[in-house]
Amino acid sequence: MAGWLSTHVLDTALGVPAAGLEIALWRLEGDAHAHVVTMVTNDDGRTDAPILAAADFATGEYELVFQAGEYLRRTAGAQAEPLFLDVVPIRFGMNDPEAHYHVPLLLSPFGYSTYRGS
Protein backbone atom coordinates (compact mmCIF):
# COMPACT_ATOMS: atom_id res chain seq x y z
CA MET A 1 0.00 0.00 0.00
CA ALA A 2 1.33 3.44 -0.89
CA GLY A 3 1.01 6.52 1.28
CA TRP A 4 -1.42 9.39 0.81
CA LEU A 5 -2.15 12.90 2.12
CA SER A 6 -5.40 14.36 3.44
CA THR A 7 -6.63 17.33 5.46
CA HIS A 8 -9.67 18.51 7.40
CA VAL A 9 -10.36 22.18 8.15
CA LEU A 10 -12.54 23.07 11.14
CA ASP A 11 -13.74 26.57 11.98
CA THR A 12 -13.28 26.62 15.75
CA ALA A 13 -14.96 30.03 16.16
CA LEU A 14 -18.23 28.83 14.62
CA GLY A 15 -17.86 25.17 15.58
CA VAL A 16 -18.39 23.93 12.02
CA PRO A 17 -16.37 22.44 9.16
CA ALA A 18 -14.77 25.13 6.97
CA ALA A 19 -16.51 24.62 3.62
CA GLY A 20 -15.30 26.29 0.44
CA LEU A 21 -11.74 26.94 1.62
CA GLU A 22 -9.10 26.76 -1.12
CA ILE A 23 -5.94 24.76 -0.42
CA ALA A 24 -2.84 24.46 -2.59
CA LEU A 25 -0.16 21.80 -2.19
CA TRP A 26 3.45 22.62 -3.09
CA ARG A 27 6.46 20.30 -3.19
CA LEU A 28 9.61 21.93 -1.81
CA GLU A 29 13.02 21.06 -3.21
CA GLY A 30 15.66 23.42 -1.86
CA ASP A 31 14.65 26.92 -2.94
CA ALA A 32 12.31 25.58 -5.64
CA HIS A 33 8.56 25.23 -5.09
CA ALA A 34 6.55 23.10 -7.49
CA HIS A 35 2.76 23.39 -7.48
CA VAL A 36 1.17 19.95 -7.17
CA VAL A 37 -2.57 20.57 -6.88
CA THR A 38 -5.21 23.05 -5.71
CA MET A 39 -8.44 21.83 -4.12
CA VAL A 40 -11.43 23.27 -2.24
CA THR A 41 -12.97 21.85 0.93
CA ASN A 42 -16.46 20.38 0.77
CA ASP A 43 -19.32 20.84 3.27
CA ASP A 44 -17.50 18.55 5.72
CA GLY A 45 -14.30 20.67 5.59
CA ARG A 46 -12.48 17.92 3.69
CA THR A 47 -11.41 17.59 0.08
CA ASP A 48 -13.46 15.22 -2.08
CA ALA A 49 -10.33 13.21 -2.90
CA PRO A 50 -6.96 12.85 -1.19
CA ILE A 51 -4.78 15.90 -1.71
CA LEU A 52 -2.02 13.54 -2.74
CA ALA A 53 -3.36 10.14 -3.75
CA ALA A 54 -1.40 6.90 -3.45
CA ALA A 55 -0.59 6.88 -7.19
CA ASP A 56 1.06 10.33 -6.91
CA PHE A 57 2.55 10.00 -3.44
CA ALA A 58 6.25 10.74 -2.95
CA THR A 59 8.17 11.39 0.24
CA GLY A 60 9.77 14.79 0.72
CA GLU A 61 9.05 18.28 2.00
CA TYR A 62 5.71 19.90 1.24
CA GLU A 63 3.67 22.98 2.01
CA LEU A 64 -0.09 23.23 2.26
CA VAL A 65 -1.26 26.80 1.67
CA PHE A 66 -4.73 27.50 3.09
CA GLN A 67 -6.54 30.59 1.74
CA ALA A 68 -8.00 31.33 5.17
CA GLY A 69 -8.67 35.02 4.49
CA GLU A 70 -11.07 34.32 1.63
CA TYR A 71 -12.98 31.92 3.87
CA LEU A 72 -12.97 34.26 6.89
CA ARG A 73 -14.22 37.22 4.83
CA ARG A 74 -17.27 35.11 3.91
CA THR A 75 -17.99 33.67 7.35
CA ALA A 76 -16.55 35.74 10.20
CA GLY A 77 -18.56 38.91 9.62
CA ALA A 78 -17.15 42.40 9.12
CA GLN A 79 -13.51 42.69 10.10
CA ALA A 80 -11.06 45.49 9.48
CA GLU A 81 -8.57 44.95 6.68
CA PRO A 82 -6.00 43.66 6.60
CA LEU A 83 -7.24 40.55 8.37
CA PHE A 84 -5.10 39.16 11.15
CA LEU A 85 -4.91 35.84 9.27
CA ASP A 86 -5.00 35.61 5.51
CA VAL A 87 -2.81 32.94 3.92
CA VAL A 88 -1.85 30.10 6.27
CA PRO A 89 1.13 28.03 5.07
CA ILE A 90 2.00 24.77 6.80
CA ARG A 91 5.32 23.15 5.93
CA PHE A 92 5.87 19.51 6.78
CA GLY A 93 7.84 16.46 5.76
CA MET A 94 6.66 13.02 4.74
CA ASN A 95 9.32 10.31 5.11
CA ASP A 96 7.34 7.06 5.14
CA PRO A 97 6.26 5.97 1.63
CA GLU A 98 3.57 3.68 3.10
CA ALA A 99 1.97 6.08 5.60
CA HIS A 100 -1.22 8.12 5.59
CA TYR A 101 -0.35 11.72 6.41
CA HIS A 102 -3.26 13.79 7.68
CA VAL A 103 -2.60 17.51 8.24
CA PRO A 104 -5.71 19.15 9.73
CA LEU A 105 -6.18 22.87 10.31
CA LEU A 106 -8.16 24.27 13.25
CA LEU A 107 -8.98 27.84 12.25
CA SER A 108 -10.47 30.97 13.80
CA PRO A 109 -10.13 34.64 12.79
CA PHE A 110 -7.29 35.17 15.26
CA GLY A 111 -5.48 31.86 15.51
CA TYR A 112 -4.89 28.43 14.08
CA SER A 113 -3.28 25.13 15.00
CA THR A 114 -2.30 21.94 13.25
CA TYR A 115 -0.96 18.52 14.10
CA ARG A 116 -0.30 15.20 12.43
CA GLY A 117 -3.63 13.48 12.53
CA SER A 118 -4.64 9.96 11.72
Coordinates of C-alpha atoms in Angstrom, one line a residue:
M1 CA 0.0 0.0 0.0
A2 CA 1.3 3.4 -0.9
G3 CA 1.0 6.5 1.3
W4 CA -1.4 9.4 0.8
L5 CA -2.1 12.9 2.1
S6 CA -5.4 14.4 3.4
T7 CA -6.6 17.3 5.5
H8 CA -9.7 18.5 7.4
V9 CA -10.4 22.2 8.1
L10 CA -12.5 23.1 11.1
D11 CA -13.7 26.6 12.0
T12 CA -13.3 26.6 15.8
A13 CA -15.0 30.0 16.2
L14 CA -18.2 28.8 14.6
G15 CA -17.9 25.2 15.6
V16 CA -18.4 23.9 12.0
P17 CA -16.4 22.4 9.2
A18 CA -14.8 25.1 7.0
A19 CA -16.5 24.6 3.6
G20 CA -15.3 26.3 0.4
L21 CA -11.7 26.9 1.6
E22 CA -9.1 26.8 -1.1
I23 CA -5.9 24.8 -0.4
A24 CA -2.8 24.5 -2.6
L25 CA -0.2 21.8 -2.2
W26 CA 3.5 22.6 -3.1
R27 CA 6.5 20.3 -3.2
L28 CA 9.6 21.9 -1.8
E29 CA 13.0 21.1 -3.2
G30 CA 15.7 23.4 -1.9
D31 CA 14.7 26.9 -2.9
A32 CA 12.3 25.6 -5.6
H33 CA 8.6 25.2 -5.1
A34 CA 6.5 23.1 -7.5
H35 CA 2.8 23.4 -7.5
V36 CA 1.2 20.0 -7.2
V37 CA -2.6 20.6 -6.9
T38 CA -5.2 23.1 -5.7
M39 CA -8.4 21.8 -4.1
V40 CA -11.4 23.3 -2.2
T41 CA -13.0 21.9 0.9
N42 CA -16.5 20.4 0.8
D43 CA -19.3 20.8 3.3
D44 CA -17.5 18.6 5.7
G45 CA -14.3 20.7 5.6
R46 CA -12.5 17.9 3.7
T47 CA -11.4 17.6 0.1
D48 CA -13.5 15.2 -2.1
A49 CA -10.3 13.2 -2.9
P50 CA -7.0 12.8 -1.2
I51 CA -4.8 15.9 -1.7
L52 CA -2.0 13.5 -2.7
A53 CA -3.4 10.1 -3.8
A54 CA -1.4 6.9 -3.5
A55 CA -0.6 6.9 -7.2
D56 CA 1.1 10.3 -6.9
F57 CA 2.5 10.0 -3.4
A58 CA 6.2 10.7 -3.0
T59 CA 8.2 11.4 0.2
G60 CA 9.8 14.8 0.7
E61 CA 9.1 18.3 2.0
Y62 CA 5.7 19.9 1.2
E63 CA 3.7 23.0 2.0
L64 CA -0.1 23.2 2.3
V65 CA -1.3 26.8 1.7
F66 CA -4.7 27.5 3.1
Q67 CA -6.5 30.6 1.7
A68 CA -8.0 31.3 5.2
G69 CA -8.7 35.0 4.5
E70 CA -11.1 34.3 1.6
Y71 CA -13.0 31.9 3.9
L72 CA -13.0 34.3 6.9
R73 CA -14.2 37.2 4.8
R74 CA -17.3 35.1 3.9
T75 CA -18.0 33.7 7.3
A76 CA -16.6 35.7 10.2
G77 CA -18.6 38.9 9.6
A78 CA -17.1 42.4 9.1
Q79 CA -13.5 42.7 10.1
A80 CA -11.1 45.5 9.5
E81 CA -8.6 45.0 6.7
P82 CA -6.0 43.7 6.6
L83 CA -7.2 40.6 8.4
F84 CA -5.1 39.2 11.2
L85 CA -4.9 35.8 9.3
D86 CA -5.0 35.6 5.5
V87 CA -2.8 32.9 3.9
V88 CA -1.8 30.1 6.3
P89 CA 1.1 28.0 5.1
I90 CA 2.0 24.8 6.8
R91 CA 5.3 23.1 5.9
F92 CA 5.9 19.5 6.8
G93 CA 7.8 16.5 5.8
M94 CA 6.7 13.0 4.7
N95 CA 9.3 10.3 5.1
D96 CA 7.3 7.1 5.1
P97 CA 6.3 6.0 1.6
E98 CA 3.6 3.7 3.1
A99 CA 2.0 6.1 5.6
H100 CA -1.2 8.1 5.6
Y101 CA -0.3 11.7 6.4
H102 CA -3.3 13.8 7.7
V103 CA -2.6 17.5 8.2
P104 CA -5.7 19.1 9.7
L105 CA -6.2 22.9 10.3
L106 CA -8.2 24.3 13.2
L107 CA -9.0 27.8 12.2
S108 CA -10.5 31.0 13.8
P109 CA -10.1 34.6 12.8
F110 CA -7.3 35.2 15.3
G111 CA -5.5 31.9 15.5
Y112 CA -4.9 28.4 14.1
S113 CA -3.3 25.1 15.0
T114 CA -2.3 21.9 13.2
Y115 CA -1.0 18.5 14.1
R116 CA -0.3 15.2 12.4
G117 CA -3.6 13.5 12.5
S118 CA -4.6 10.0 11.7

